[in-house]
Structures are given as structure tokens and as C-alpha cells.
Coordinates of C-alpha atoms in Angstrom, one line a residue:
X27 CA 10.3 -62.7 -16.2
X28 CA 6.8 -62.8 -17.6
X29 CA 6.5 -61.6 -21.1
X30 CA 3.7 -59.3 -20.2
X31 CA 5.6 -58.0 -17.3
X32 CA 8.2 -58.0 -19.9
X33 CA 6.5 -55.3 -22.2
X34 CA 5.0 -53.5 -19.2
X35 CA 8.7 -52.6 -18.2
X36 CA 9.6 -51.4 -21.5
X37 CA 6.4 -49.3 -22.0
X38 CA 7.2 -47.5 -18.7
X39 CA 11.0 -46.9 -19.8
X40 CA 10.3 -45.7 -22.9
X41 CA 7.0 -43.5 -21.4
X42 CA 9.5 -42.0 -18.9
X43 CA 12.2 -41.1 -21.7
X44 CA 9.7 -39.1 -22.9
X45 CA 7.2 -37.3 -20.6
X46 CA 9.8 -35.5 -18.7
X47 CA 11.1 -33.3 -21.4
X48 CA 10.9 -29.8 -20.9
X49 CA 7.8 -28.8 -22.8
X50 CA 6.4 -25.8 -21.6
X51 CA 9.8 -24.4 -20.8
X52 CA 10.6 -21.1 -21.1
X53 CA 14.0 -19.7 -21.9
X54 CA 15.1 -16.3 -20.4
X55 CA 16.2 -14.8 -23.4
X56 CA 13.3 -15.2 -25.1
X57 CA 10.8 -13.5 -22.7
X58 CA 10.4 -9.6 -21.9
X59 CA 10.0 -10.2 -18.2
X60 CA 7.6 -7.5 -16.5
X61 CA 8.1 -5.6 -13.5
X62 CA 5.7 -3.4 -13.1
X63 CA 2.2 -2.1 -14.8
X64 CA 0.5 1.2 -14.9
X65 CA -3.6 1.9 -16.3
X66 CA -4.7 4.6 -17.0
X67 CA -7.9 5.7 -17.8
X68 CA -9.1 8.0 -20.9
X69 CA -12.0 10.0 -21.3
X70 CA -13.3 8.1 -24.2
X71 CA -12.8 5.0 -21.8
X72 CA -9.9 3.4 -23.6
X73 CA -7.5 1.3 -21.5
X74 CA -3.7 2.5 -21.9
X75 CA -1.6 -0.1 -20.0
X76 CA 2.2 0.9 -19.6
X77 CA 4.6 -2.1 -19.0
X78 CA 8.1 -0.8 -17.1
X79 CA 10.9 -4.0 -18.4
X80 CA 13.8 -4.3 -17.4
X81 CA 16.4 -4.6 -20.0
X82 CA 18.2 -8.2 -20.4
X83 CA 21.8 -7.1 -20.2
X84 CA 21.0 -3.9 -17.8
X85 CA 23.0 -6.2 -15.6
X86 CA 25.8 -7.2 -17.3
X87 CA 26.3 -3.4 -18.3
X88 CA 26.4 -2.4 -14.7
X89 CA 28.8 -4.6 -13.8
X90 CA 31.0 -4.0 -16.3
X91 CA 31.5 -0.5 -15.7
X92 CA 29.8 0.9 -18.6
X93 CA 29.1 4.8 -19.3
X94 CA 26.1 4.3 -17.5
X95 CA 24.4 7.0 -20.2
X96 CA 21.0 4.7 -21.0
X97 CA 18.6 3.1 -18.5
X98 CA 18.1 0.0 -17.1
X99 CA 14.5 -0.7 -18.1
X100 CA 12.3 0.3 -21.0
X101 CA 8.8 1.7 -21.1
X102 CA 6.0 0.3 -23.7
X103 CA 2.3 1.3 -23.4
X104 CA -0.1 -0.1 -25.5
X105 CA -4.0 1.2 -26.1
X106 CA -7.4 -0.7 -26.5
X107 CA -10.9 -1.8 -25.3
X108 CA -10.1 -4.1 -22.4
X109 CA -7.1 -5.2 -20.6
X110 CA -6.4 -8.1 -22.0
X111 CA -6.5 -7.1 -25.7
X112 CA -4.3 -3.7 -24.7
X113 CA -2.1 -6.8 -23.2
X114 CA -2.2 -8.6 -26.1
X115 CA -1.4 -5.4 -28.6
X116 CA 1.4 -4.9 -26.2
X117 CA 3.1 -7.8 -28.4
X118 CA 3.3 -5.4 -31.6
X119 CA 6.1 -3.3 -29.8
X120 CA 7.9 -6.5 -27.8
X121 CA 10.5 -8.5 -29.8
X122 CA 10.2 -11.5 -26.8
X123 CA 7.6 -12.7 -25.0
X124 CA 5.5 -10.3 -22.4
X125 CA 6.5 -12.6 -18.8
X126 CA 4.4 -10.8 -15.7
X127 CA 5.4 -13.9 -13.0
X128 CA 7.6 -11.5 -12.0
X129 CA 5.4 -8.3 -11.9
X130 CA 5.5 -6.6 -8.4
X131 CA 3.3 -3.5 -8.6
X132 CA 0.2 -2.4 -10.1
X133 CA -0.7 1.4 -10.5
X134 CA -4.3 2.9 -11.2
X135 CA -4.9 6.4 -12.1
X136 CA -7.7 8.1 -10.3
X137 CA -9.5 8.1 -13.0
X138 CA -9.7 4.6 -13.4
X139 CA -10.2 3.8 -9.6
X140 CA -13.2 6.2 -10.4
X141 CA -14.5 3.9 -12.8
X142 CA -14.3 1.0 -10.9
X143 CA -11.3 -1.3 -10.3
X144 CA -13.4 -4.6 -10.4
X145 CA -13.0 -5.1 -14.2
X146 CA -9.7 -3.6 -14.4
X147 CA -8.1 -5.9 -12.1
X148 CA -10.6 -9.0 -13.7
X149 CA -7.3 -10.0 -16.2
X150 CA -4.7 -10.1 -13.1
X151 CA -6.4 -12.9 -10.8
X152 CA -7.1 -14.8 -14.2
X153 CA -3.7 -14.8 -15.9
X154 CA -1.7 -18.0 -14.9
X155 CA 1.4 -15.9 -14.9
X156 CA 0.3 -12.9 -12.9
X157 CA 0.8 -13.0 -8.8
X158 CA -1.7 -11.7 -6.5
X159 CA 0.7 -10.7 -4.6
X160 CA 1.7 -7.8 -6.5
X161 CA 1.0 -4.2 -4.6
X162 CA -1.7 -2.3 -5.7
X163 CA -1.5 2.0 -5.7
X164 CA -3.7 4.6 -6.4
X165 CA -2.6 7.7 -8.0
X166 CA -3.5 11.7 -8.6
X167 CA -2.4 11.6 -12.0
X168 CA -1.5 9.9 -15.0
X169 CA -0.3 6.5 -13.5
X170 CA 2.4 5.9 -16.3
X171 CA 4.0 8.6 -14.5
X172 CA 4.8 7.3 -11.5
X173 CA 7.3 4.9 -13.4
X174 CA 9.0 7.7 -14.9
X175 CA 10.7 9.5 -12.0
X176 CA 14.4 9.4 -11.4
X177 CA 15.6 7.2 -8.8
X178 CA 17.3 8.1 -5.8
X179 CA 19.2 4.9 -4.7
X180 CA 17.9 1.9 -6.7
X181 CA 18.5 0.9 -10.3
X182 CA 14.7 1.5 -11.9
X183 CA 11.5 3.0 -10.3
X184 CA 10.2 -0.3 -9.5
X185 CA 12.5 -1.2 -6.6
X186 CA 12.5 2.2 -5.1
X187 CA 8.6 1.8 -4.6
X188 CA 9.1 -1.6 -3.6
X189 CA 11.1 -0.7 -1.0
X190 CA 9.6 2.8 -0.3
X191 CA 6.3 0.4 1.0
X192 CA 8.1 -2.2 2.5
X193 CA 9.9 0.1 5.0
X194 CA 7.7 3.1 5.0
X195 CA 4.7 1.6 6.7
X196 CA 6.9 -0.1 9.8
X197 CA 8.5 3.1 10.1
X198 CA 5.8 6.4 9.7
X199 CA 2.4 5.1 9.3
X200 CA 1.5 7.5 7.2
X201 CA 0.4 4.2 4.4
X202 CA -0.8 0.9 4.4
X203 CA 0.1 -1.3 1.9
X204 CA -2.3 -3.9 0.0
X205 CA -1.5 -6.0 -2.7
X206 CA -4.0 -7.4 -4.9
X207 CA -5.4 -10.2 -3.2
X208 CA -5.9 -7.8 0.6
X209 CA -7.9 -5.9 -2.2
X210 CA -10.6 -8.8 -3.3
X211 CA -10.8 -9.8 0.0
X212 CA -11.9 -6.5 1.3
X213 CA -14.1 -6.3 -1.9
X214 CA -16.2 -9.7 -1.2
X215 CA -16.0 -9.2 2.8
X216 CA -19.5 -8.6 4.6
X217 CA -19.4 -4.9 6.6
X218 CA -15.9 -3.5 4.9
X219 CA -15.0 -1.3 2.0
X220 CA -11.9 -1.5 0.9
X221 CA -8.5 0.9 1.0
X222 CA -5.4 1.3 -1.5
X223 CA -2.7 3.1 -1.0
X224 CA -1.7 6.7 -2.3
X225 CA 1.3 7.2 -4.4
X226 CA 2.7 10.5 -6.1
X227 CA 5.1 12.5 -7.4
X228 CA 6.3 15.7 -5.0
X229 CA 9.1 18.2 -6.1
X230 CA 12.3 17.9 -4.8
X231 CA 13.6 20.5 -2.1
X232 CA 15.9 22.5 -2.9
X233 CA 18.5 21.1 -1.6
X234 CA 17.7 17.3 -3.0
X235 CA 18.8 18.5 -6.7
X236 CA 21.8 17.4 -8.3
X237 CA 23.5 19.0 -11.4
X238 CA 23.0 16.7 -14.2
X239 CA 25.9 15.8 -16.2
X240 CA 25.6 15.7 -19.6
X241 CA 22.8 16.7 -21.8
X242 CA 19.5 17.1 -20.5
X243 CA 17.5 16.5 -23.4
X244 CA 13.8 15.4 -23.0
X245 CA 12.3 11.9 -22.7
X246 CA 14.4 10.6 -19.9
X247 CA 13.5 10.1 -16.3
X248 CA 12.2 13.6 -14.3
X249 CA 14.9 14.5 -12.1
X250 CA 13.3 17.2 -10.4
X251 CA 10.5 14.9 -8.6
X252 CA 10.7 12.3 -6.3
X253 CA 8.8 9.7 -5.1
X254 CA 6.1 10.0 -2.1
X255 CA 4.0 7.1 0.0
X256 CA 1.3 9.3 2.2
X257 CA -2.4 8.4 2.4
X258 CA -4.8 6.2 1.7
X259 CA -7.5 6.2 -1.4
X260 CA -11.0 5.0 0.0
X261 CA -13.8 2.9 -1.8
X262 CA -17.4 2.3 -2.1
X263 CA -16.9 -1.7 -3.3
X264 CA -14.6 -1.1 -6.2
X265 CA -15.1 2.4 -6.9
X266 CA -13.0 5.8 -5.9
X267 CA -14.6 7.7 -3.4
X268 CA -11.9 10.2 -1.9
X269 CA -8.6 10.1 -0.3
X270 CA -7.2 10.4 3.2
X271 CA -4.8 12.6 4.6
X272 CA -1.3 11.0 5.9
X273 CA -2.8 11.7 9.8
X274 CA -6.2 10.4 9.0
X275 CA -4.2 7.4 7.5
X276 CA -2.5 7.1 10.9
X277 CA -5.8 7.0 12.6
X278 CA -7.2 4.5 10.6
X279 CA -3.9 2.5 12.4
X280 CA -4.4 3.0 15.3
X281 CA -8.1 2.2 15.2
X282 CA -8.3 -1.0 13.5
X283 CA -4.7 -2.7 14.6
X284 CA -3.2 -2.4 10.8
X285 CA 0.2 -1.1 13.0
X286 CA 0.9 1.2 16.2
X287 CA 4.1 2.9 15.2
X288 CA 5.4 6.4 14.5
X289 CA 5.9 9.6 15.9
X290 CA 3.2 11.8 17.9
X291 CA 4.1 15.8 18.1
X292 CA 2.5 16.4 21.9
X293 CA 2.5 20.1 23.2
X294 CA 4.6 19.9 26.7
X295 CA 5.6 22.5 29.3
X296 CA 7.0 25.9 28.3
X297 CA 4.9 25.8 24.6
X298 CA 7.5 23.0 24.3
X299 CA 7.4 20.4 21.7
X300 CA 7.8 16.4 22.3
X301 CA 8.1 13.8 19.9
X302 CA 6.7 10.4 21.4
X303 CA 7.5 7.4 19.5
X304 CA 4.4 5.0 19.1
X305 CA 6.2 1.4 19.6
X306 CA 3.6 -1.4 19.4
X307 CA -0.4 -1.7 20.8
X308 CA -3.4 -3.3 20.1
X309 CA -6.5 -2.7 18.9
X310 CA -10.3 -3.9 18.9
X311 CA -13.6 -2.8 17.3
X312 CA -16.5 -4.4 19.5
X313 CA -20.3 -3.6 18.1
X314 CA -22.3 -3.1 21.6
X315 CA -25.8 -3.6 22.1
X316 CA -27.3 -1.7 25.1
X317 CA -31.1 -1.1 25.8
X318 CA -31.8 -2.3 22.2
X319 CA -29.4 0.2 20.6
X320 CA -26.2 -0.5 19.1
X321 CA -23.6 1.3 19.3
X322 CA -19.6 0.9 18.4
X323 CA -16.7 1.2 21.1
X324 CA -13.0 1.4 19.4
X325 CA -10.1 0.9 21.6
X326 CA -7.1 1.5 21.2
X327 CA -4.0 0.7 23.7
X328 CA -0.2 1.7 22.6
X329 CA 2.8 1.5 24.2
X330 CA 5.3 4.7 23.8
X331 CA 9.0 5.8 24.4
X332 CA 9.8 9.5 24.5
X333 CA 11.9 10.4 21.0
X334 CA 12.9 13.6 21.6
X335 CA 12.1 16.8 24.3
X336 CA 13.3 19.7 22.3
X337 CA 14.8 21.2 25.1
X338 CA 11.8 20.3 28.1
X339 CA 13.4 19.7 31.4
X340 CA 12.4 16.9 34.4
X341 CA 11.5 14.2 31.7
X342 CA 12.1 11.5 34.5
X343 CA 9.3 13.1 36.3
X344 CA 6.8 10.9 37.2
X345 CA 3.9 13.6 36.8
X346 CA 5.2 14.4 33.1
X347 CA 5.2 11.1 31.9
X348 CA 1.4 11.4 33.2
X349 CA 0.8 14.2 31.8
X350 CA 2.1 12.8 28.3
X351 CA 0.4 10.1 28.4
X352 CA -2.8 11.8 29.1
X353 CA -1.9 14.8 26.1
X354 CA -0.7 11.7 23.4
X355 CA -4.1 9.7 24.2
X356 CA -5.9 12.9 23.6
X357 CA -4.2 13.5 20.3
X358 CA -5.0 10.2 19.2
X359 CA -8.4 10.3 20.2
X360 CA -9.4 13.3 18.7
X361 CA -8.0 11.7 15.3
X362 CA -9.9 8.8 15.2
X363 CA -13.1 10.6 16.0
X364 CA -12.6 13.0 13.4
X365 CA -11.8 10.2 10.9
X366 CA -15.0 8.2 12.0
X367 CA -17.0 11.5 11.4
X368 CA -15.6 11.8 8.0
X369 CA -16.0 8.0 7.0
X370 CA -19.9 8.1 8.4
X371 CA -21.0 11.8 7.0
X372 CA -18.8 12.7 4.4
X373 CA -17.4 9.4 2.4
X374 CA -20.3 7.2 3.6
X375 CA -18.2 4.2 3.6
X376 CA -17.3 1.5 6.0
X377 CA -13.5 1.4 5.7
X378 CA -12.9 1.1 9.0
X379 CA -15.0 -2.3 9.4
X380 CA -17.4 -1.5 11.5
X381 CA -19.8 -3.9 9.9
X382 CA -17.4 -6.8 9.2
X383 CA -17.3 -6.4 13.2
X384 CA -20.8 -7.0 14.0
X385 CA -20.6 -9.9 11.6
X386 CA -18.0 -11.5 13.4
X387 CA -19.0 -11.0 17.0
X388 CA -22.5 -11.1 16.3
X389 CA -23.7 -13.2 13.1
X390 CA -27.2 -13.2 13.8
X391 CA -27.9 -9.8 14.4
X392 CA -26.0 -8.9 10.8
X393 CA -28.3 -10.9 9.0
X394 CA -31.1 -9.1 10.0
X395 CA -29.2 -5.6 9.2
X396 CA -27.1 -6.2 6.5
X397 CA -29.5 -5.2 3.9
X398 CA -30.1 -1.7 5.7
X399 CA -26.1 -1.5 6.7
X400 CA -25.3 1.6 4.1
X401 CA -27.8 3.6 5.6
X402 CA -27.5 2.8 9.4
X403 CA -23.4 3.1 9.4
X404 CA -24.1 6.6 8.9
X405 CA -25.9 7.0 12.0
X406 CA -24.4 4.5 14.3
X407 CA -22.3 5.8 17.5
X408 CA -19.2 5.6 17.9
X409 CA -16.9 5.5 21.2
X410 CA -13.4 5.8 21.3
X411 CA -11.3 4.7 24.1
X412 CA -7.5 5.5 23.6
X413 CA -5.1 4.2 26.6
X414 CA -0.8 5.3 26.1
X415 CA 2.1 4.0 28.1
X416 CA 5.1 6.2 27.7
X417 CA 7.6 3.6 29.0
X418 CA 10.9 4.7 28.0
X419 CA 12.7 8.2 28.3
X420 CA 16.0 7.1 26.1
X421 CA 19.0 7.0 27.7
X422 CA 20.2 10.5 27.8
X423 CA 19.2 13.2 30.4
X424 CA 18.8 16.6 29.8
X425 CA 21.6 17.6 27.5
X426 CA 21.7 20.8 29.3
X427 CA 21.5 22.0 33.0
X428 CA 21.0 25.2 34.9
X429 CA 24.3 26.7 35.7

């Protein structure tokens, strides 16, 4: 072998005994591995960020059959100026090292979604650590709060919100769940304002409450609220504006394809009641222009099975099913009208995406309205076309007959 080839050789082996060590490693039991953040918003405009951890050997307790007396995660909040020094000040009450890569949800107080969530989300998308995947809520109140609620079947708040969202929106359609990155998009989108989800605390019904054993002294997690996913906050770019019922959040569904399940209450025969189950559709928002005016035409197609009669009789009958149909496309009709009325004259804000419509089926004629879009959204009409196939009747019949 040549000598230079020689040398060559050993620089490699040598280079390669010491480039792969493990220098930016970082051991488990040295970090205090976030799950979940909450900012709030004070009147003097400080920044109080609240970090939920979990403990290290929360797990280890658990499966070891403990007392089960002390939690499973920790609380630390931490005030200042801006979010990254409140982070940073964070670090006088953590014995480890703050870890978000495993953060899951962010929660803004009204107060600071009134102020404008574009600087207070600036630190998230920059941080090498954070995920911008995490969800994003909007809240009533304090937002520390909402990580301080007991439970009902997971081990910390964080995974009963987690889950609440993941299930909650296939299932009811009463919320729509954005994480952090549905957010910016929405934010630096042409002809779209963007939407967060609503999250709060509601008392629990009488019969949800459980003596608690024990001593109930104060500081622990509220046991008399629980934890409720209904609505939607809206936004002018990154500001607050208002919030939206749990129907008008259903609308907002069924108008612009975000999901076409849930239930429907539809009047029947008798002053009867019938739930019909919303089971799939589609949905389109096409900007129409006719004699020089434009105009907007939302429809909206769903299939439908019937959930439950509450005691109406002849549900095989072809001219009920009609009938139902024509009654559940009515009810969903009249909810999206009244939820484009609200967005045009009341919150003056393009949630629905009208604009990012017109921008996308017709490029051109956006450029030479965009700058003017605030003002004509306001006054623009709107057509709703709603179509419902009941398809499915279950498998029972009536579960009683005339005698």
C-alpha cells in the first residue's frame, strides 16, 4: 500500500473513532420533559406561562401499587416580558432541563388571543425542540386552569384533552381541532381568517361527583369540574374576535368539508322527535360570477342513517324517509345561512373562506379585489344548497306495534 494511502486510512479510522460519539445527547433523567403549556395574559401585559410535567417516577409509582395520594405531574408557572425569557425564568424553579419535544398542547386565555396570538406563538415555530404539531385551544378563563381539573379516566389533564379532541370531532362535531401549524397557515393564506378551538371547564352533574377519600384540603386538582370541547374561537389575522356556538361550529362543517358527522334532532310525525345520524358528505364553496356580479353558492351533500325514532311509526316508509330528508336539509340550511350572516355582519371575518375560494378558482379576479376584500365580504351573497340522503333505517323495526 502507498504510504499516502497509508496515512489517509489511518486519518479516517481515527476521524471515525471520534465523530460518532454522542455529543449533543441528552439523558432522560436529566431533562424535565414538557407536556403541555398554558399563557395567560395580565392586564399589565405580562406573560405568565404554566408548564404541566410529568413526574419521572409517576410511572414506576403506578405500577408498583403505591398509595396513589400525590399526582402524576407537577405544575410550574413562571412570569416576564416575553415568552422566551418567562421560558427561560422557568429554569429558577426546574432542577433538570425544561424538554418541550414532547409538548402536545398549547392553551391561550382569551385575553391573550385578544391581544394577538402572532407574537405569542413567535417562540414555538422557532424553538428546535418544540413541534408544530402540538394542538392549539382557546379558553374563557385563566388558561392555567384548564390543566388543573381532575381527570376522569387518564392519568394527568394532558391526555384526557388529548383524547377528548382526538375522538370528539369524528364523533359530535361540535369542534375542530388545529394544531399550531393549521393555525399559520390559515394566518398567511389569501381570503381566510383563521379558527381555534374552544376549551373549558363545566360543573359536573350531579350525578358525575364522587365522594372523595381522604382529606380535601386545597391546592389539588378541582374535582367538581370537568372537562368540555364545544365551539370554535374566531379571528381577524391573529386577533380574538368572538366565539361560536357548538351548532354554529357544526355549520361551519358542513359548509366547508372540515367533517359531515353527528346527530341532527328533526321534528317528525306526531310532534315526534328523530335523531338522524350525519355519516359522511362533501362539500364545495364555488365564487360565481353572473352578469358582472359575484356571488357565492355553498353546497353541501351528506349522507344519513336514521339513529333513533323515539317512538314514530312506518320508518320504512318511503314518503318519510322523504320527508326527512327534505326536514334534515332544511335544518342544515338554515344553520349555515345564519352562520354566514353572523360571519359577514356581525364578526366581519372570512372564516369560512370565502376569499381563499375565489383565489383558487379564480386568481385573476382576486388580484384585482383583494385589497377591497374586508369590505366587500360583508356584502357579497351567499347561496346555500344542502342535499341529505337518509340511507339506512337500522336494523330494528318498530319496537312496538298496535295491538
Amino acid at each position: 500500500m502507498k504510504p499516502g494511502k497509508f496515512l489517509l486510512l489511518i486519518y479516517i479510522s481515527l476521524t471515525l473513532m471520534i465523530v460518532p460519539g454522542c455529543w449533543s445527547r441528552r439523558e432522560l433523567n436529566s431533562l424535565s420533559i414538557s407536556q403541555a403549556i398554558a399563557v395567560d395574559l395580565e392586564p399589565d401585559g405580562k406573560i405568565v406561562l404554566t408548564f404541566l410535567f410529568v413526574k419521572p417516577d409517576s410511572g414506576q409509582k403506578q405500577m408498583g401499587g403505591g398509595s396513589g395520594s400525590g399526582m402524576s405531574y407537577v405544575l410550574v408557572s413562571e412570569k416576564g416580558e416575553t415568552l422566551f425569557d418567562t421560558q427561560r425564568d422557568i429554569y429558577l424553579s426546574l432542577p433538570r432541563k425544561l424538554f418541550m419535544g414532547q409538548n402536545s398542547l398549547v392553551i391561550y386565555s382569551e385575553q391573550a388571543a385578544r391581544a394577538g396570538l402572532g407574537p405569542l406563538m413567535d417562540l414555538f415555530f422557532r424553538h428546535k425542540d418544540f413541534r408544530l404539531t402540538n394542538y392549539v385551544f382557546v379558553t374563557r378563563g385563566k388558561a392555567s386552569d384548564m390543566l388543573k381539573f381532575q381527570p376522569n379516566l387518564e392519568s394527568n389533564p394532558v391526555r384526557e384533552i388529548f383524547g377528548a379532541i382526538t375522538y370528539a370531532h369524528m364523533r359530535v362535531s361540535k369542534t375542530i381541532p388545529k394544531d399550531i401549524k393549521d393555525f399559520l397557515i390559515d394566518l398567511g393564506a389569501p381570503g381566510i381568517e383563521p379558527v381555534l378551538p374552544e376549551i373549558e371547564l363545566v360543573p359536573k352533574l350531579a350525578g358525575e361527583e364522587l365522594p372523595q377519600s381522604g382529606s380535601s384540603g386545597g391546592g389539588g386538582p378541582s374535582q367538581k369540574t370537568k372537562l368540555r370541547l364545544a365551539g370554535m374561537a374566531v379571528f381577524k389575522e391573529d386577533k380574538f374576535v368572538d366565539w361560536l356556538s357548538p351548532d354554529e361550529t357544526r355549520a361551519l362543517h358542513f359548509a366547508v368539508a372540515m367533517g359531515h358527522l353527528g346527530i341532527e334532532i328533526i321534528p317528525g310525525p306526531s310532534d315526534k322527535k328523530l335523531a338522524v345520524e350525519i355519516i359522511g358528505g362533501t362539500s364545495k364553496i364555488k365564487p360565481i360570477v353572473k352578469n358582472g356580479r359575484l356571488f357565492i353558492r355553498i353546497e353541501s351533500t351528506s349522507a344519513a342513517n336514521i339513529g333513533e325514532t323515539m317512538g314514530v311509526k312506518g320508518i320504512d316508509n318511503p314518503d318519510l324517509i322523504n320527508e326527512l330528508n327534505k326536514e334534515t336539509e332544511n335544518v342544515i340550511r338554515e344553520r349555515i345561512e345564519k352562520l354566514v350572516k353572523k360571519a359577514q355582519k356581525e364578526y366581519r371575518s372570512d372564516f369560512m373562506g370565502f376569499g381563499s375560494a375565489i383565489w383558487r378558482e379564480m386568481p385573476q379576479y382576486w388580484k384585482e379585489i383583494e385589497n377591497e376584500w374586508d369590505e366587500l365580504f360583508t356584502e357579497i351573497p351567499v347561496e346555500v344548497v344542502v342535499k341529505v340522503d337518509i340511507k339506512g333505517i337500522g336494523m330494528a323495526s318498530d319496537y312496538s306495534n298496535e295491538r
